[in-house]
Amino acid sequence: MSTRTRNWFRVAAMAVAPVILLAVLLYHPFLVGATLSSDVVVQTMEADSMRWAMAHLLTVGALALFVLAFQGLRSRLREAGEQQWSFFALPLVIVAGVLVAALAGMEVAVATAIPTGADTLALVQALQPWLLTLLAGGTVAFLLGSLAFAAGVVRAEIMGRSMTIVVAVALAVMGLAAVTPFFGAFYVIGLAAIVAFWPLAWTIVRTEIVSGAESEAETGPEAEAEEAEPKAGAEPQAEAEEGERPTTPRPRAAAEERKGTFRSFGRHGPRTHH
């Protein structure tokens, strides 16, 4: 895969992933109060179990795209020579995505059990220790990964000073909002992701536009004229080479021809004398 193709994939991931994540969070049923309350979760889940299951299923796909966006950021920082912070940041974000995706899968399982007449509150309370463990591990890993990426952006200086500060603050806000136990904080994560990743995607697009303009300038009419000049000068030489033909025999060939004549003369001479 060429460098240009990889860059456009990074741009697509950075531009699309935050929008999809925010759209999924908006589709998710709103939880009043703290998300850690079993009663609130059960009431919201039973109100529309199909929407609850579909929202968490879409969350898994949105998280996968979100991790790809961070992968694009990691590649951009590595190309800029930043290895200290982004080296640790990406694995932390991947771990956070896996843990939260596992939590979403368990939520889907509980929601699909509601139409069977199962005791939803009992299921949620039985799974709550596991859900809280996954949630705590995922949020802490995401917090550390986001802060590490923010430090990497500041260190790499891949944008202007003001835009670097905006992106770094947005990454830090995402991490801090993840550890907040209120559902409204997830909306903050989606908005902060747009603020962070869209300027990063634009820097890649601008780099590709500049590199494309430079390559077109290198292969412009002047470059073609310079390439044509040596070819035009080489034609007379080729014609001269084709026109070269030996006009006189080589000395060695002439001597061998005379030698053969003398030998024949010596052999036939006595016979003619007799």
mmCIF file of C-alpha atoms in Angstrom:
data_model
loop_
_atom_site.group_PDB
_atom_site.id
_atom_site.type_symbol
_atom_site.label_atom_id
_atom_site.label_comp_id
_atom_site.label_asym_id
_atom_site.label_seq_id
_atom_site.Cartn_x
_atom_site.Cartn_y
_atom_site.Cartn_z
ATOM 1 C CA MET A 1 0.000 0.000 0.000
ATOM 2 C CA SER A 2 1.385 3.389 -0.972
ATOM 3 C CA THR A 3 1.958 6.210 1.493
ATOM 4 C CA ARG A 4 -0.781 8.317 -0.094
ATOM 5 C CA THR A 5 -3.328 5.516 0.266
ATOM 6 C CA ARG A 6 -2.413 5.004 3.916
ATOM 7 C CA ASN A 7 -2.771 8.732 4.571
ATOM 8 C CA TRP A 8 -6.250 8.831 3.042
ATOM 9 C CA PHE A 9 -7.296 5.874 5.193
ATOM 10 C CA ARG A 10 -6.072 7.785 8.242
ATOM 11 C CA VAL A 11 -8.045 10.845 7.192
ATOM 12 C CA ALA A 12 -11.193 8.760 6.731
ATOM 13 C CA ALA A 13 -10.832 7.145 10.160
ATOM 14 C CA MET A 14 -10.150 10.437 11.935
ATOM 15 C CA ALA A 15 -12.998 12.256 10.207
ATOM 16 C CA VAL A 16 -15.687 9.557 10.368
ATOM 17 C CA ALA A 17 -15.052 7.759 13.680
ATOM 18 C CA PRO A 18 -15.900 10.704 16.010
ATOM 19 C CA VAL A 19 -19.111 11.418 14.100
ATOM 20 C CA ILE A 20 -20.254 7.793 14.259
ATOM 21 C CA LEU A 21 -19.387 7.603 17.957
ATOM 22 C CA LEU A 22 -21.418 10.728 18.720
ATOM 23 C CA ALA A 23 -24.340 9.453 16.619
ATOM 24 C CA VAL A 24 -24.373 6.138 18.509
ATOM 25 C CA LEU A 25 -24.255 7.941 21.858
ATOM 26 C CA LEU A 26 -27.174 10.123 20.821
ATOM 27 C CA TYR A 27 -29.131 7.038 19.771
ATOM 28 C CA HIS A 28 -28.441 5.350 23.117
ATOM 29 C CA PRO A 29 -31.324 5.827 25.581
ATOM 30 C CA PHE A 30 -30.520 8.617 27.966
ATOM 31 C CA LEU A 31 -29.772 7.574 31.530
ATOM 32 C CA VAL A 32 -30.959 9.967 34.209
ATOM 33 C CA GLY A 33 -28.480 10.364 37.036
ATOM 34 C CA ALA A 34 -25.442 8.160 37.525
ATOM 35 C CA THR A 35 -24.841 5.279 35.122
ATOM 36 C CA LEU A 36 -23.743 3.071 38.044
ATOM 37 C CA SER A 37 -27.256 2.894 39.503
ATOM 38 C CA SER A 38 -28.851 -0.512 38.825
ATOM 39 C CA ASP A 39 -32.398 0.825 39.185
ATOM 40 C CA VAL A 40 -31.879 3.529 36.580
ATOM 41 C CA VAL A 41 -30.265 1.077 34.151
ATOM 42 C CA VAL A 42 -33.047 -1.493 34.551
ATOM 43 C CA GLN A 43 -35.834 1.057 34.086
ATOM 44 C CA THR A 44 -34.255 2.450 30.925
ATOM 45 C CA MET A 45 -33.504 -1.019 29.585
ATOM 46 C CA GLU A 46 -37.033 -2.323 30.121
ATOM 47 C CA ALA A 47 -38.562 0.787 28.526
ATOM 48 C CA ASP A 48 -37.107 -0.153 25.128
ATOM 49 C CA SER A 49 -35.015 -3.313 25.225
ATOM 50 C CA MET A 50 -34.568 -3.491 21.440
ATOM 51 C CA ARG A 51 -33.153 0.018 21.258
ATOM 52 C CA TRP A 52 -30.893 -0.717 24.234
ATOM 53 C CA ALA A 53 -29.501 -3.850 22.568
ATOM 54 C CA MET A 54 -29.059 -2.167 19.187
ATOM 55 C CA ALA A 55 -27.307 0.850 20.727
ATOM 56 C CA HIS A 56 -24.760 -1.330 22.510
ATOM 57 C CA LEU A 57 -24.229 -3.456 19.411
ATOM 58 C CA LEU A 58 -23.510 -0.316 17.394
ATOM 59 C CA THR A 59 -21.202 0.835 20.183
ATOM 60 C CA VAL A 60 -18.889 -2.107 19.455
ATOM 61 C CA GLY A 61 -18.484 -0.999 15.822
ATOM 62 C CA ALA A 62 -18.068 2.648 16.812
ATOM 63 C CA LEU A 63 -15.319 1.716 19.265
ATOM 64 C CA ALA A 64 -13.486 -0.236 16.561
ATOM 65 C CA LEU A 65 -13.478 2.827 14.285
ATOM 66 C CA PHE A 66 -12.463 5.006 17.223
ATOM 67 C CA VAL A 67 -9.413 2.839 17.852
ATOM 68 C CA LEU A 68 -8.515 3.144 14.152
ATOM 69 C CA ALA A 69 -8.638 6.925 14.519
ATOM 70 C CA PHE A 70 -6.131 6.709 17.367
ATOM 71 C CA GLN A 71 -4.041 4.381 15.218
ATOM 72 C CA GLY A 72 -3.922 7.106 12.566
ATOM 73 C CA LEU A 73 -2.853 9.627 15.209
ATOM 74 C CA ARG A 74 -0.130 7.255 16.391
ATOM 75 C CA SER A 75 1.199 6.886 12.828
ATOM 76 C CA ARG A 76 1.174 10.661 12.329
ATOM 77 C CA LEU A 77 3.134 11.223 15.536
ATOM 78 C CA ARG A 78 5.607 8.481 14.669
ATOM 79 C CA GLU A 79 6.290 10.069 11.290
ATOM 80 C CA ALA A 80 6.983 13.330 13.128
ATOM 81 C CA GLY A 81 9.565 11.541 15.286
ATOM 82 C CA GLU A 82 7.490 11.298 18.476
ATOM 83 C CA GLN A 83 7.990 7.884 20.125
ATOM 84 C CA GLN A 84 8.061 8.621 23.847
ATOM 85 C CA TRP A 85 4.345 9.094 24.586
ATOM 86 C CA SER A 86 2.468 7.641 21.626
ATOM 87 C CA PHE A 87 4.303 4.328 22.043
ATOM 88 C CA PHE A 88 2.418 3.729 25.318
ATOM 89 C CA ALA A 89 -0.753 5.616 24.410
ATOM 90 C CA LEU A 90 -2.031 3.375 21.616
ATOM 91 C CA PRO A 91 -1.909 0.070 23.579
ATOM 92 C CA LEU A 92 -3.817 1.725 26.422
ATOM 93 C CA VAL A 93 -6.520 2.936 24.043
ATOM 94 C CA ILE A 94 -6.773 -0.529 22.481
ATOM 95 C CA VAL A 95 -7.162 -2.127 25.915
ATOM 96 C CA ALA A 96 -9.855 0.415 26.801
ATOM 97 C CA GLY A 97 -11.733 -0.311 23.583
ATOM 98 C CA VAL A 98 -11.645 -4.070 24.176
ATOM 99 C CA LEU A 99 -12.893 -3.769 27.768
ATOM 100 C CA VAL A 100 -15.715 -1.391 26.901
ATOM 101 C CA ALA A 101 -16.708 -3.563 23.923
ATOM 102 C CA ALA A 102 -16.931 -6.572 26.255
ATOM 103 C CA LEU A 103 -19.146 -4.545 28.596
ATOM 104 C CA ALA A 104 -21.398 -3.586 25.685
ATOM 105 C CA GLY A 105 -21.695 -7.232 24.692
ATOM 106 C CA MET A 106 -22.901 -8.159 28.180
ATOM 107 C CA GLU A 107 -25.465 -5.358 28.012
ATOM 108 C CA VAL A 108 -26.781 -6.798 24.743
ATOM 109 C CA ALA A 109 -27.144 -10.213 26.374
ATOM 110 C CA VAL A 110 -29.158 -8.791 29.250
ATOM 111 C CA ALA A 111 -31.428 -6.783 26.941
ATOM 112 C CA THR A 112 -32.209 -9.812 24.770
ATOM 113 C CA ALA A 113 -33.218 -11.769 27.892
ATOM 114 C CA ILE A 114 -35.969 -9.279 28.826
ATOM 115 C CA PRO A 115 -38.599 -10.570 26.346
ATOM 116 C CA THR A 116 -38.224 -14.058 27.863
ATOM 117 C CA GLY A 117 -39.632 -12.808 31.175
ATOM 118 C CA ALA A 118 -36.366 -12.954 33.074
ATOM 119 C CA ASP A 119 -35.868 -10.846 36.175
ATOM 120 C CA THR A 120 -33.912 -7.934 34.711
ATOM 121 C CA LEU A 121 -32.971 -6.417 38.051
ATOM 122 C CA ALA A 122 -31.625 -9.739 39.303
ATOM 123 C CA LEU A 123 -29.562 -10.171 36.104
ATOM 124 C CA VAL A 124 -28.120 -6.679 36.315
ATOM 125 C CA GLN A 125 -27.272 -7.056 39.998
ATOM 126 C CA ALA A 126 -25.627 -10.424 39.321
ATOM 127 C CA LEU A 127 -23.532 -8.974 36.499
ATOM 128 C CA GLN A 128 -22.817 -5.659 38.188
ATOM 129 C CA PRO A 129 -19.438 -6.662 39.713
ATOM 130 C CA TRP A 130 -18.226 -7.778 36.288
ATOM 131 C CA LEU A 131 -19.670 -4.739 34.560
ATOM 132 C CA LEU A 132 -18.065 -2.375 37.051
ATOM 133 C CA THR A 133 -14.717 -4.135 36.683
ATOM 134 C CA LEU A 134 -14.784 -3.789 32.909
ATOM 135 C CA LEU A 135 -15.994 -0.200 33.142
ATOM 136 C CA ALA A 136 -13.319 0.801 35.666
ATOM 137 C CA GLY A 137 -10.512 -0.865 33.713
ATOM 138 C CA GLY A 138 -11.653 0.613 30.409
ATOM 139 C CA THR A 139 -12.104 4.152 31.680
ATOM 140 C CA VAL A 140 -8.757 4.221 33.508
ATOM 141 C CA ALA A 141 -6.913 2.839 30.479
ATOM 142 C CA PHE A 142 -8.636 5.374 28.212
ATOM 143 C CA LEU A 143 -7.791 8.218 30.588
ATOM 144 C CA LEU A 144 -4.096 7.306 30.605
ATOM 145 C CA GLY A 145 -4.033 6.741 26.854
ATOM 146 C CA SER A 146 -5.727 10.055 26.071
ATOM 147 C CA LEU A 147 -3.372 11.985 28.345
ATOM 148 C CA ALA A 148 -0.377 10.240 26.765
ATOM 149 C CA PHE A 149 -1.609 11.143 23.283
ATOM 150 C CA ALA A 150 -2.114 14.749 24.395
ATOM 151 C CA ALA A 151 1.487 14.863 25.608
ATOM 152 C CA GLY A 152 2.643 13.343 22.316
ATOM 153 C CA VAL A 153 0.792 15.966 20.269
ATOM 154 C CA VAL A 154 2.389 18.752 22.308
ATOM 155 C CA ARG A 155 5.815 17.196 21.964
ATOM 156 C CA ALA A 156 5.596 16.487 18.219
ATOM 157 C CA GLU A 157 4.369 19.986 17.232
ATOM 158 C CA ILE A 158 2.722 18.728 14.043
ATOM 159 C CA MET A 159 0.455 21.788 13.924
ATOM 160 C CA GLY A 160 0.551 25.424 14.916
ATOM 161 C CA ARG A 161 0.861 26.356 18.552
ATOM 162 C CA SER A 162 -2.763 27.376 19.092
ATOM 163 C CA MET A 163 -4.192 24.358 17.259
ATOM 164 C CA THR A 164 -1.813 22.047 19.122
ATOM 165 C CA ILE A 165 -3.171 23.350 22.430
ATOM 166 C CA VAL A 166 -6.773 22.873 21.240
ATOM 167 C CA VAL A 167 -6.163 19.260 20.162
ATOM 168 C CA ALA A 168 -4.220 18.404 23.326
ATOM 169 C CA VAL A 169 -6.939 19.859 25.562
ATOM 170 C CA ALA A 170 -9.643 17.989 23.624
ATOM 171 C CA LEU A 171 -7.776 14.698 24.073
ATOM 172 C CA ALA A 172 -7.406 15.351 27.792
ATOM 173 C CA VAL A 173 -11.106 16.238 28.091
ATOM 174 C CA MET A 174 -12.035 12.922 26.452
ATOM 175 C CA GLY A 175 -10.062 11.012 29.046
ATOM 176 C CA LEU A 176 -11.425 12.976 31.982
ATOM 177 C CA ALA A 177 -15.012 12.679 30.747
ATOM 178 C CA ALA A 178 -14.657 8.892 30.483
ATOM 179 C CA VAL A 179 -14.178 8.530 34.231
ATOM 180 C CA THR A 180 -17.244 10.662 35.024
ATOM 181 C CA PRO A 181 -20.158 8.487 36.227
ATOM 182 C CA PHE A 182 -22.822 10.550 34.442
ATOM 183 C CA PHE A 183 -24.186 9.631 31.036
ATOM 184 C CA GLY A 184 -23.996 13.210 29.775
ATOM 185 C CA ALA A 185 -20.209 12.928 29.898
ATOM 186 C CA PHE A 186 -20.339 10.542 26.905
ATOM 187 C CA TYR A 187 -21.688 13.388 24.783
ATOM 188 C CA VAL A 188 -18.664 15.401 25.843
ATOM 189 C CA ILE A 189 -16.415 12.562 24.648
ATOM 190 C CA GLY A 190 -18.042 12.582 21.206
ATOM 191 C CA LEU A 191 -17.785 16.356 20.802
ATOM 192 C CA ALA A 192 -14.216 16.450 22.103
ATOM 193 C CA ALA A 193 -13.280 13.683 19.654
ATOM 194 C CA ILE A 194 -14.485 15.831 16.751
ATOM 195 C CA VAL A 195 -12.504 18.816 18.057
ATOM 196 C CA ALA A 196 -9.390 16.656 18.418
ATOM 197 C CA PHE A 197 -9.428 14.523 15.264
ATOM 198 C CA TRP A 198 -10.767 16.850 12.586
ATOM 199 C CA PRO A 199 -7.811 19.281 12.776
ATOM 200 C CA LEU A 200 -5.444 16.287 12.733
ATOM 201 C CA ALA A 201 -7.175 14.928 9.649
ATOM 202 C CA TRP A 202 -6.920 18.328 7.978
ATOM 203 C CA THR A 203 -3.164 18.465 8.546
ATOM 204 C CA ILE A 204 -2.805 15.162 6.660
ATOM 205 C CA VAL A 205 -5.032 16.420 3.829
ATOM 206 C CA ARG A 206 -3.017 19.627 3.575
ATOM 207 C CA THR A 207 0.225 17.641 3.469
ATOM 208 C CA GLU A 208 -1.122 15.460 0.658
ATOM 209 C CA ILE A 209 -2.251 18.532 -1.306
ATOM 210 C CA VAL A 210 1.183 20.144 -0.983
ATOM 211 C CA SER A 211 3.028 16.956 -1.923
ATOM 212 C CA GLY A 212 0.714 16.443 -4.903
ATOM 213 C CA ALA A 213 1.365 19.986 -6.129
ATOM 214 C CA GLU A 214 5.118 19.478 -5.796
ATOM 215 C CA SER A 215 5.018 16.215 -7.742
ATOM 216 C CA GLU A 216 3.007 17.879 -10.521
ATOM 217 C CA ALA A 217 5.546 20.699 -10.645
ATOM 218 C CA GLU A 218 8.381 18.194 -10.991
ATOM 219 C CA THR A 219 6.646 16.477 -13.916
ATOM 220 C CA GLY A 220 5.487 19.695 -15.606
ATOM 221 C CA PRO A 221 6.239 20.998 -19.150
ATOM 222 C CA GLU A 222 9.706 22.248 -18.172
ATOM 223 C CA ALA A 223 10.713 18.805 -16.899
ATOM 224 C CA GLU A 224 9.392 17.211 -20.100
ATOM 225 C CA ALA A 225 11.356 19.721 -22.180
ATOM 226 C CA GLU A 226 14.537 18.924 -20.261
ATOM 227 C CA GLU A 227 13.990 15.224 -20.875
ATOM 228 C CA ALA A 228 13.354 15.847 -24.558
ATOM 229 C CA GLU A 229 16.618 17.772 -25.127
ATOM 230 C CA PRO A 230 18.973 14.805 -24.566
ATOM 231 C CA LYS A 231 16.793 12.683 -26.865
ATOM 232 C CA ALA A 232 16.959 15.319 -29.593
ATOM 233 C CA GLY A 233 20.734 15.520 -29.260
ATOM 234 C CA ALA A 234 21.070 11.775 -29.345
ATOM 235 C CA GLU A 235 19.369 11.349 -32.750
ATOM 236 C CA PRO A 236 22.261 12.689 -34.885
ATOM 237 C CA GLN A 237 24.659 10.439 -33.062
ATOM 238 C CA ALA A 238 22.421 7.438 -33.701
ATOM 239 C CA GLU A 239 22.172 8.395 -37.371
ATOM 240 C CA ALA A 240 25.911 8.766 -37.525
ATOM 241 C CA GLU A 241 26.398 5.338 -36.048
ATOM 242 C CA GLU A 242 23.954 3.843 -38.523
ATOM 243 C CA GLY A 243 25.686 5.614 -41.413
ATOM 244 C CA GLU A 244 29.157 4.338 -40.537
ATOM 245 C CA ARG A 245 30.326 1.693 -43.040
ATOM 246 C CA PRO A 246 33.900 0.397 -43.621
ATOM 247 C CA THR A 247 35.143 1.853 -46.972
ATOM 248 C CA THR A 248 38.585 0.225 -47.062
ATOM 249 C CA PRO A 249 39.632 -3.288 -46.123
ATOM 250 C CA ARG A 250 41.448 -3.767 -42.882
ATOM 251 C CA PRO A 251 45.246 -4.083 -43.161
ATOM 252 C CA ARG A 252 45.248 -7.606 -41.788
ATOM 253 C CA ALA A 253 42.593 -8.745 -44.251
ATOM 254 C CA ALA A 254 44.529 -7.179 -47.161
ATOM 255 C CA ALA A 255 47.765 -8.854 -46.106
ATOM 256 C CA GLU A 256 46.098 -12.255 -45.839
ATOM 257 C CA GLU A 257 44.628 -11.764 -49.295
ATOM 258 C CA ARG A 258 48.052 -10.956 -50.817
ATOM 259 C CA LYS A 259 49.658 -13.863 -48.943
ATOM 260 C CA GLY A 260 47.146 -16.259 -50.443
ATOM 261 C CA THR A 261 47.946 -14.888 -53.938
ATOM 262 C CA PHE A 262 51.699 -15.414 -53.517
ATOM 263 C CA ARG A 263 51.209 -18.977 -52.315
ATOM 264 C CA SER A 264 49.069 -19.868 -55.291
ATOM 265 C CA PHE A 265 51.567 -18.236 -57.623
ATOM 266 C CA GLY A 266 54.414 -20.297 -56.147
ATOM 267 C CA ARG A 267 52.532 -23.564 -56.569
ATOM 268 C CA HIS A 268 51.410 -22.950 -60.159
ATOM 269 C CA GLY A 269 54.582 -21.286 -61.369
ATOM 270 C CA PRO A 270 56.755 -24.414 -62.015
ATOM 271 C CA ARG A 271 53.931 -26.199 -63.781
ATOM 272 C CA THR A 272 53.580 -23.343 -66.192
ATOM 273 C CA HIS A 273 57.345 -23.291 -66.831
ATOM 274 C CA HIS A 274 57.436 -26.926 -67.876
#
